[in-house]
Coordinates of C-alpha atoms and ligand atoms in Angstrom, one line a residue:
M1 CA -10.2 27.4 -3.1
Q2 CA -14.3 26.3 -2.1
P3 CA -15.8 25.7 -5.2
Y4 CA -18.6 24.4 -2.6
K5 CA -19.6 28.1 -2.8
D6 CA -20.6 27.6 -6.5
Q7 CA -22.4 24.0 -6.0
T8 CA -25.5 23.5 -5.0
L9 CA -25.1 19.5 -3.5
R10 CA -28.1 17.6 -3.1
I11 CA -28.2 14.1 -1.5
H12 CA -30.4 11.4 -1.3
N13 CA -31.3 11.3 2.4
S14 CA -32.8 7.7 3.4
L15 CA -34.6 10.1 6.7
T16 CA -36.8 12.2 3.9
G17 CA -37.2 9.6 1.6
K18 CA -36.0 13.1 -0.6
K19 CA -32.7 14.9 -2.3
D20 CA -32.2 17.5 -0.2
V21 CA -29.9 20.5 -0.8
F22 CA -26.9 19.4 1.5
E23 CA -26.2 22.3 4.6
P24 CA -23.1 20.9 6.7
I25 CA -23.7 22.7 10.7
N26 CA -20.9 24.0 10.3
E27 CA -19.6 26.4 7.0
G28 CA -16.9 24.2 5.1
H29 CA -16.8 21.1 7.5
V30 CA -18.6 18.3 6.4
G31 CA -18.8 15.4 9.7
M32 CA -19.3 12.2 8.3
Y33 CA -19.6 8.9 9.6
V34 CA -19.6 5.3 8.0
C35 CA -19.9 1.7 9.6
G36 CA -17.0 0.1 9.1
P37 CA -16.7 -4.2 9.0
T38 CA -16.5 -6.4 11.5
V39 CA -13.1 -8.2 11.0
Y40 CA -13.7 -11.8 11.7
S41 CA -13.5 -12.9 8.1
N42 CA -11.8 -11.9 4.4
V43 CA -13.5 -8.1 3.5
H44 CA -16.3 -9.2 0.7
L45 CA -16.7 -7.6 -2.6
G46 CA -20.0 -5.9 -2.2
N47 CA -19.1 -4.0 1.1
C48 CA -15.7 -3.1 -0.9
R49 CA -18.5 -1.2 -3.3
T50 CA -20.0 0.2 -0.1
F51 CA -16.6 2.0 1.4
M52 CA -15.5 2.9 -2.2
S53 CA -19.1 4.6 -2.1
F54 CA -18.2 6.7 0.8
D55 CA -15.0 7.4 -0.8
M56 CA -15.9 8.7 -3.6
I57 CA -18.2 11.2 -1.6
F58 CA -15.1 11.8 0.7
R59 CA -13.5 12.9 -2.5
Y60 CA -15.7 14.7 -4.1
F61 CA -16.4 17.2 -0.7
K62 CA -12.4 17.5 -0.5
H63 CA -12.3 18.1 -4.1
L64 CA -15.4 20.7 -3.5
G65 CA -12.9 22.5 -0.5
Y66 CA -14.9 21.3 2.5
K67 CA -12.6 20.5 5.5
V68 CA -13.7 16.2 5.9
R69 CA -14.0 14.3 9.3
Y70 CA -14.5 10.8 8.1
V71 CA -15.3 8.8 10.6
R72 CA -15.2 4.9 10.0
N73 CA -15.1 2.0 12.6
I74 CA -13.5 -0.9 12.8
T75 CA -15.8 -4.0 14.6
D76 CA -14.0 -6.2 16.6
A77 CA -16.0 -6.9 19.5
G78 CA -20.0 -7.0 20.5
H79 CA -21.6 -8.2 16.9
L80 CA -23.4 -11.7 17.2
E81 CA -24.5 -14.4 15.1
N82 CA -28.3 -12.9 14.4
D83 CA -30.0 -9.3 14.7
A84 CA -32.0 -11.0 18.3
D85 CA -29.3 -10.3 20.7
E86 CA -28.6 -14.3 20.2
G87 CA -25.9 -16.6 18.8
E88 CA -22.3 -15.8 19.7
D89 CA -19.7 -13.0 18.9
K90 CA -18.4 -13.5 15.9
I91 CA -15.0 -12.7 16.0
A92 CA -15.1 -15.4 19.1
K93 CA -16.1 -17.6 17.1
K94 CA -13.5 -17.1 14.8
A95 CA -10.6 -17.1 17.5
K96 CA -12.7 -20.3 19.0
L97 CA -12.7 -21.9 15.6
E98 CA -8.9 -21.8 14.4
Q99 CA -8.1 -21.7 18.4
I100 CA -6.5 -18.5 18.4
E101 CA -6.8 -15.2 20.4
P102 CA -9.7 -12.9 19.4
M103 CA -7.4 -9.9 19.0
E104 CA -5.7 -11.9 16.3
V105 CA -8.5 -13.2 14.2
V106 CA -9.2 -8.7 14.1
Q107 CA -5.9 -7.7 13.2
R108 CA -5.7 -10.7 10.5
Y109 CA -8.9 -9.2 9.4
T110 CA -8.1 -5.5 9.7
V111 CA -5.1 -6.2 7.9
D112 CA -6.8 -7.6 4.5
F113 CA -9.3 -5.3 4.7
H114 CA -7.1 -2.5 5.0
N115 CA -4.4 -4.1 2.1
T116 CA -7.6 -4.5 -0.5
L117 CA -9.1 -1.1 0.1
Q118 CA -5.7 0.2 -0.6
Q119 CA -5.3 -1.8 -3.5
F120 CA -8.9 -0.3 -4.7
N121 CA -7.0 3.4 -4.0
L122 CA -9.2 4.3 -0.9
L123 CA -8.3 6.9 0.9
P124 CA -7.9 6.6 4.9
P125 CA -10.7 7.5 6.9
S126 CA -9.7 10.5 9.3
I127 CA -10.3 8.6 12.3
E128 CA -10.6 5.3 12.3
P129 CA -11.8 3.9 16.0
T130 CA -12.2 0.2 17.1
A131 CA -15.4 -0.8 19.5
T132 CA -13.0 -2.0 22.3
G133 CA -11.1 0.9 22.5
H134 CA -14.5 2.9 23.6
I135 CA -16.1 0.2 26.2
I136 CA -15.7 3.2 28.8
E137 CA -17.7 5.7 26.6
Q138 CA -20.8 2.7 25.6
I139 CA -20.9 2.1 29.6
E140 CA -21.7 6.2 29.9
I141 CA -24.3 6.2 27.1
I142 CA -26.1 3.3 28.8
K143 CA -26.1 5.0 32.3
E144 CA -27.6 7.8 30.3
I145 CA -30.2 5.7 28.7
L146 CA -31.2 3.6 32.4
E147 CA -31.3 7.8 34.0
K148 CA -33.8 8.6 31.4
G149 CA -35.5 5.5 32.1
L150 CA -35.4 3.8 28.5
A151 CA -33.8 1.2 29.4
Y152 CA -33.7 -1.6 31.7
E153 CA -31.0 -4.2 33.4
A154 CA -31.9 -7.8 33.8
N155 CA -29.9 -10.8 34.9
G156 CA -26.4 -8.4 34.4
S157 CA -27.9 -7.6 30.5
V158 CA -29.1 -4.2 29.4
Y159 CA -32.1 -3.5 27.5
F160 CA -33.5 -0.7 25.6
D161 CA -37.3 -0.2 25.9
V162 CA -38.8 0.4 22.2
I163 CA -42.1 0.4 23.3
K164 CA -41.1 3.1 26.0
F165 CA -39.0 5.0 23.6
N166 CA -41.5 5.0 20.7
E167 CA -44.5 6.3 23.6
D168 CA -42.4 10.3 22.8
H169 CA -40.8 9.4 19.9
D170 CA -40.8 7.5 16.9
Y171 CA -39.1 4.5 16.1
G172 CA -39.3 3.2 12.9
K173 CA -39.1 6.3 10.7
L174 CA -36.0 5.7 9.2
S175 CA -36.8 2.3 7.3
G176 CA -40.6 3.3 7.7
R177 CA -41.5 0.3 9.7
K178 CA -44.4 0.9 12.0
L179 CA -43.7 -0.5 15.2
E180 CA -47.4 -1.9 15.7
D181 CA -46.5 -3.9 12.6
M182 CA -43.0 -4.9 13.6
I183 CA -45.0 -6.3 17.4
A184 CA -47.9 -8.4 14.7
N185 CA -45.4 -10.2 13.0
T186 CA -42.4 -11.2 15.9
R187 CA -42.7 -14.3 17.6
E188 CA -44.3 -14.2 21.4
L189 CA -41.4 -13.8 23.9
T190 CA -40.3 -17.6 25.9
A191 CA -40.1 -17.4 29.6
Q192 CA -36.4 -17.7 29.1
D193 CA -36.2 -14.4 27.7
E194 CA -35.3 -11.9 30.2
K195 CA -36.6 -8.8 27.3
R196 CA -39.8 -6.9 27.8
N197 CA -40.9 -7.0 24.1
P198 CA -39.0 -8.9 21.1
Q199 CA -38.6 -5.7 19.7
D200 CA -36.3 -4.5 22.1
F201 CA -32.4 -5.2 21.8
A202 CA -29.5 -5.0 24.0
L203 CA -26.8 -2.1 24.7
W204 CA -25.2 -4.5 27.4
K205 CA -25.2 -8.4 27.1
K206 CA -24.1 -10.7 30.1
A207 CA -20.6 -12.8 29.5
E208 CA -21.1 -16.5 30.1
P209 CA -17.9 -18.2 31.7
Q210 CA -17.2 -19.2 28.3
H211 CA -17.0 -16.4 27.1
I212 CA -13.8 -14.8 26.0
M213 CA -14.5 -11.3 25.2
R214 CA -15.2 -9.1 28.4
W215 CA -15.2 -6.3 30.6
P216 CA -16.2 -5.4 33.8
S217 CA -19.0 -2.6 34.0
P218 CA -21.8 -2.0 36.5
W219 CA -23.8 -4.8 35.6
G220 CA -21.0 -7.4 35.7
D221 CA -18.9 -8.6 33.2
G222 CA -20.4 -8.3 29.8
F223 CA -19.9 -6.9 26.4
P224 CA -21.8 -4.2 24.7
G225 CA -24.5 -4.6 22.2
W226 CA -23.4 -4.1 18.9
H227 CA -25.6 -0.8 17.7
L228 CA -24.4 0.6 20.5
E229 CA -20.7 1.4 19.2
C230 CA -21.2 3.7 16.3
T231 CA -23.5 6.0 18.5
A232 CA -20.4 6.1 21.1
M233 CA -17.9 6.5 18.2
S234 CA -19.9 9.3 15.9
T235 CA -21.0 11.3 18.2
K236 CA -17.6 11.2 20.7
Y237 CA -15.9 12.6 17.1
L238 CA -18.5 14.7 15.1
G239 CA -20.9 15.4 17.9
E240 CA -24.3 14.8 19.6
T241 CA -25.5 16.1 15.9
F242 CA -23.4 15.7 12.7
D243 CA -23.9 15.7 8.8
I244 CA -24.1 12.5 7.7
H245 CA -23.7 8.8 8.3
G246 CA -23.6 6.3 5.8
G247 CA -23.6 2.4 5.1
G248 CA -24.8 -0.4 3.3
M249 CA -28.5 -0.5 2.3
D250 CA -29.1 -4.0 4.9
L251 CA -27.7 -1.8 8.4
K252 CA -31.1 0.7 7.9
F253 CA -32.5 -1.9 9.9
P254 CA -32.3 -2.7 12.7
H255 CA -28.4 -1.3 13.0
H256 CA -29.2 2.3 12.1
E257 CA -32.6 2.6 13.6
C258 CA -31.1 1.5 16.8
E259 CA -28.4 3.8 16.7
I260 CA -31.1 7.1 16.3
A261 CA -33.3 5.1 19.2
Q262 CA -29.9 5.3 20.9
A263 CA -28.8 8.8 20.5
E264 CA -32.4 11.1 20.8
A265 CA -32.6 8.2 24.0
S266 CA -29.3 9.3 25.7
T267 CA -28.8 13.4 24.3
G268 CA -32.6 13.8 22.7
K269 CA -31.5 14.7 19.7
S270 CA -31.6 13.6 16.5
P271 CA -28.5 12.3 15.6
V272 CA -27.8 13.0 12.0
N273 CA -29.6 15.4 9.4
Y274 CA -27.9 13.3 5.8
W275 CA -28.7 9.3 6.6
M276 CA -27.2 7.6 3.2
H277 CA -27.4 4.5 2.4
A278 CA -25.5 2.6 -0.9
N279 CA -27.1 -0.4 -3.0
M280 CA -25.5 -4.1 -3.0
L281 CA -23.3 -6.2 -5.8
T282 CA -24.2 -8.8 -7.3
L283 CA -22.5 -11.6 -9.2
N284 CA -24.1 -13.1 -12.6
G285 CA -27.7 -11.5 -11.5
K286 CA -27.7 -13.6 -8.5
K287 CA -27.1 -12.4 -4.6
M288 CA -23.3 -12.7 -3.9
S289 CA -23.2 -16.0 -1.2
K290 CA -20.5 -18.1 0.4
S291 CA -22.9 -20.9 0.6
T292 CA -23.8 -21.1 -2.9
D293 CA -20.7 -20.5 -4.3
N294 CA -21.8 -17.9 -6.6
N295 CA -19.0 -15.3 -5.0
I296 CA -15.8 -13.8 -5.6
Y297 CA -12.8 -12.2 -3.3
P298 CA -11.1 -9.2 -4.9
S299 CA -7.5 -10.7 -4.4
E300 CA -9.4 -13.5 -7.2
I301 CA -10.7 -10.9 -9.2
F302 CA -7.3 -9.3 -9.5
S303 CA -5.5 -12.8 -9.3
G304 CA -7.9 -14.2 -12.3
D305 CA -7.8 -17.4 -10.3
N306 CA -11.3 -17.9 -10.1
N307 CA -14.3 -20.1 -12.0
I308 CA -16.3 -17.3 -12.4
L309 CA -14.2 -14.5 -15.0
S310 CA -12.3 -15.1 -18.2
K311 CA -9.6 -13.6 -16.7
P312 CA -7.6 -10.8 -14.2
Y313 CA -9.1 -7.3 -13.6
S314 CA -6.8 -5.2 -12.3
P315 CA -8.1 -2.8 -9.3
S316 CA -8.6 -0.1 -11.4
V317 CA -10.5 -1.7 -13.9
V318 CA -13.0 -3.0 -11.3
R319 CA -13.0 0.3 -9.5
F320 CA -14.0 2.1 -13.0
F321 CA -17.0 -0.2 -13.1
M322 CA -18.2 0.6 -9.9
M323 CA -18.4 3.9 -10.5
Q324 CA -20.5 3.1 -13.4
A325 CA -22.8 2.8 -11.3
H326 CA -24.9 4.9 -9.0
Y327 CA -24.3 3.9 -5.6
T328 CA -28.1 3.4 -4.9
S329 CA -28.9 0.9 -7.4
I330 CA -28.0 -2.4 -7.2
L331 CA -25.1 -3.0 -9.6
D332 CA -24.3 -6.9 -10.9
L333 CA -20.5 -7.7 -12.2
S334 CA -20.2 -10.4 -14.6
D335 CA -17.0 -10.7 -16.9
D336 CA -18.5 -9.1 -19.9
A337 CA -19.6 -5.9 -18.0
L338 CA -16.1 -6.5 -16.5
Q339 CA -14.8 -7.0 -20.1
A340 CA -17.1 -3.7 -21.4
S341 CA -15.4 -1.7 -18.4
E342 CA -12.1 -2.5 -19.5
K343 CA -12.5 -0.8 -22.6
G344 CA -13.7 2.0 -21.4
Y345 CA -11.2 2.8 -19.1
S346 CA -8.6 2.0 -21.2
R347 CA -10.4 4.4 -23.6
L348 CA -10.2 7.4 -20.6
M349 CA -6.7 5.9 -19.6
D350 CA -5.4 6.7 -23.4
A351 CA -7.4 10.2 -23.8
L352 CA -5.7 11.6 -20.9
D353 CA -2.2 10.1 -21.8
S354 CA -2.3 12.1 -25.2
I355 CA -4.2 15.4 -23.6
D356 CA -0.7 16.9 -23.2
K357 CA 0.2 16.0 -26.8
L358 CA -2.3 18.0 -28.3
K359 CA -2.0 20.6 -31.3
T360 CA -3.5 23.6 -29.6
G361 CA -4.8 26.5 -32.4
E362 CA -6.3 30.0 -32.2
K363 CA -9.5 28.8 -31.0
S364 CA -11.6 26.2 -29.3
D365 CA -14.5 24.2 -31.2
F366 CA -14.9 22.5 -27.0
D367 CA -16.3 24.5 -24.6
V368 CA -14.3 23.4 -21.6
A369 CA -15.9 26.0 -18.8
A370 CA -19.8 24.4 -20.2
W371 CA -18.4 20.7 -20.0
K372 CA -17.1 20.8 -16.5
Q373 CA -20.2 22.9 -14.9
K374 CA -22.0 19.5 -16.4
C375 CA -19.3 17.2 -14.7
Y376 CA -20.0 19.2 -11.1
D377 CA -24.1 18.8 -12.3
A378 CA -23.6 15.2 -12.6
M379 CA -22.2 14.6 -9.1
N380 CA -24.2 17.6 -6.7
D381 CA -27.5 15.2 -8.1
D382 CA -26.6 12.8 -5.3
F383 CA -23.1 11.9 -6.6
N384 CA -24.3 10.8 -9.8
T385 CA -20.6 9.0 -11.3
P386 CA -22.5 7.3 -14.6
I387 CA -23.4 10.5 -15.3
L388 CA -20.3 11.8 -15.1
I389 CA -18.5 9.3 -16.9
A390 CA -20.8 9.9 -19.7
Q391 CA -19.7 13.4 -19.7
L392 CA -16.1 12.6 -19.0
F393 CA -16.8 10.5 -22.4
D394 CA -18.1 13.8 -24.3
A395 CA -14.3 15.1 -23.0
V396 CA -12.5 11.6 -24.6
K397 CA -14.8 12.5 -27.8
H398 CA -13.5 15.9 -28.2
I399 CA -9.6 15.1 -27.4
N400 CA -9.9 12.2 -30.6
L401 CA -11.4 14.6 -33.0
I402 CA -8.9 17.2 -31.8
K403 CA -5.8 14.5 -32.3
E404 CA -7.4 14.2 -35.8
D405 CA -7.6 17.8 -36.6
K406 CA -11.5 17.8 -36.6
E407 CA -11.3 19.7 -34.1
S408 CA -9.4 22.7 -32.3
I409 CA -8.3 24.0 -29.2
S410 CA -6.2 26.7 -27.5
A411 CA -3.3 26.1 -25.4
E412 CA -5.3 27.8 -22.6
D413 CA -8.5 25.2 -23.0
R414 CA -6.1 22.6 -22.9
E415 CA -4.6 22.9 -20.3
F416 CA -8.1 23.9 -18.2
L417 CA -9.2 20.3 -20.0
E418 CA -6.3 18.9 -18.5
S419 CA -6.6 19.5 -15.0
S420 CA -10.3 19.3 -14.7
L421 CA -10.5 15.8 -16.7
K422 CA -7.4 14.9 -14.0
A423 CA -9.4 15.9 -11.4
F424 CA -12.7 14.5 -11.9
V425 CA -11.4 11.2 -12.8
Y426 CA -8.2 10.5 -10.0
D427 CA -9.0 12.9 -7.8
V428 CA -13.3 12.2 -7.2
L429 CA -13.9 9.0 -9.0
G430 CA -10.4 7.7 -7.6
I431 CA -9.1 6.0 -10.6
E432 CA -5.5 5.5 -11.0
N433 CA -3.9 5.4 -14.6
Q434 CA -2.8 2.3 -13.2
A435 CA 0.3 1.8 -16.1
M436 CA 1.9 5.2 -15.1
S437 CA 1.3 5.1 -11.6
K438 CA 3.0 1.3 -10.2
D439 CA 6.4 2.9 -8.8
D440 CA 8.1 0.5 -11.0
S441 CA 6.8 2.4 -14.1
G442 CA 10.1 3.2 -14.8
T443 CA 11.4 -0.2 -15.0
L444 CA 8.8 -1.6 -17.1
N445 CA 9.5 0.8 -19.6
G446 CA 13.5 0.2 -19.6
V447 CA 12.3 -3.9 -20.0
M448 CA 10.1 -2.9 -22.7
D449 CA 12.2 -0.8 -24.9
L450 CA 14.7 -3.8 -24.2
L451 CA 12.0 -6.2 -25.4
I452 CA 11.6 -4.0 -28.6
D453 CA 15.1 -3.7 -29.6
I454 CA 15.4 -7.4 -29.5
R455 CA 12.1 -7.8 -31.2
N456 CA 13.2 -5.5 -33.8
E457 CA 16.9 -7.2 -34.1
A458 CA 15.3 -10.4 -34.6
R459 CA 12.2 -9.0 -37.2
A460 CA 15.6 -7.2 -39.3
K461 CA 17.4 -11.0 -38.8
K462 CA 13.6 -12.2 -40.3
D463 CA 13.7 -14.2 -36.7
F464 CA 9.7 -14.1 -37.3
A465 CA 9.5 -17.0 -34.8
T466 CA 11.8 -15.0 -31.7
S467 CA 9.8 -11.7 -32.6
D468 CA 6.2 -13.4 -32.3
K469 CA 6.6 -15.3 -29.4
I470 CA 7.8 -11.6 -28.1
R471 CA 4.2 -10.3 -29.1
D472 CA 2.2 -13.5 -28.0
Q473 CA 4.1 -13.6 -25.0
L474 CA 3.6 -9.6 -23.9
V475 CA -0.5 -10.3 -25.2
E476 CA -1.1 -12.5 -22.7
L477 CA 0.6 -10.7 -19.9
G478 CA -1.7 -8.0 -21.1
I479 CA 1.0 -5.7 -22.4
Q480 CA 0.3 -4.7 -26.2
I481 CA 3.3 -3.9 -29.2
K482 CA 2.4 -1.1 -31.7
D483 CA 4.3 -0.9 -34.7
G484 CA 3.3 2.7 -35.7
K485 CA 5.5 5.3 -38.3
D486 CA 7.8 6.3 -35.0
G487 CA 8.9 3.2 -34.7
T488 CA 7.5 0.4 -32.1
T489 CA 5.1 1.6 -28.8
F490 CA 3.3 -0.4 -25.7
S491 CA 0.4 -0.1 -23.6
V492 CA -0.3 -2.2 -20.6
N493 CA -4.3 -2.8 -20.3
Ligands
ZN501 ZN1 -22.2 1.1 12.6

């Protein structure tokens, strides 16, 4: 199946500032690179949102029938504390602090990153390369840029010559900055600066004797500049020019601007056709920050162990909440917003669970094919998940009307609706039906049947203390018991 042949997808391209029609370099194939985490601390919820946005994008391409090569790197060296090529390496600093090997830091937080993303039901990328695994490739690119005369060596370090590059290229085209303005707004270089201009950035940094992460190079022992790894890994696996490069909005400058400069300097080609940037997540209307305590980790949301939210929320509810906003909009997380998402999530899951039990009739009052195209239209408009979700709830409304015998649906349409709805919810949005998808749902059902039996026996004996205790304690665990005509059922929030 190649549904992409019937759909016209538009992507907001940060490079052109417009929604451009997506035309892949190779028909039926998509090459996508997304800047991954620097693994020196537990993954931040805001970063989870970025990776979740690109996971949804990855999923939609796959759903459309494209073969996607999705590369998302792990930064395990070279990321200094500030953007001016100064300060310590983030990983080396943490290793010193905890008195462990840098690679222990990398291992610990890579595992945390993978576990957290798995809880949010993110698909693994096709390739997950590391900076330390691509030192040779990075050195090769530096040599090419030096040969072109667009970089210079100074005291064992190599810097990219931004002024020289800008003579024949446009440095600042992605972020919409002008080099003259940047120069006017920066401090003067001091005598000890190795750079010719403050805008120049490091391709290779000399390792001082105390620096623990170091590799040999033609310029002496050192380590690569942070921007270089993404150029090396994206072009190695996706080609000198590839379809999509994504990342958080905060990476647009200088990181992505520098990536463009490095690639254009070494290959003479523009590296990326569509640049995509995901927006940030705020918490209770304010920027998330560890230093002000306005911060929450995913595990604290799932466990309820925090001072910010009134109760725990499942990864599926959090993912549903994230998908309710467009990836280019700022999204604010709050208890009220999560509660509203939880209700919406339950309504959607209830509807999904009930489709195959819907009575079918001769005719359909619901035009499923037209509805499905509206879902595609939403996604084709720069992956507009909030509009898609509004369409999903339109289907939920019809499902509920059919349940109440106010509308009817044919057997064929019911099947079509079920498969389409499941495709958009599970495959594209990546929302799991948490009550159903747990491996232990069989065990849970068994235990619940037993508890419901005990409760019914207690009620028959008028032992209401016991029956109420069972009901109330289940509610505390997020399980609702409903007594109906056909017996007692339960639902998990
Ligand atoms: Zn990057």
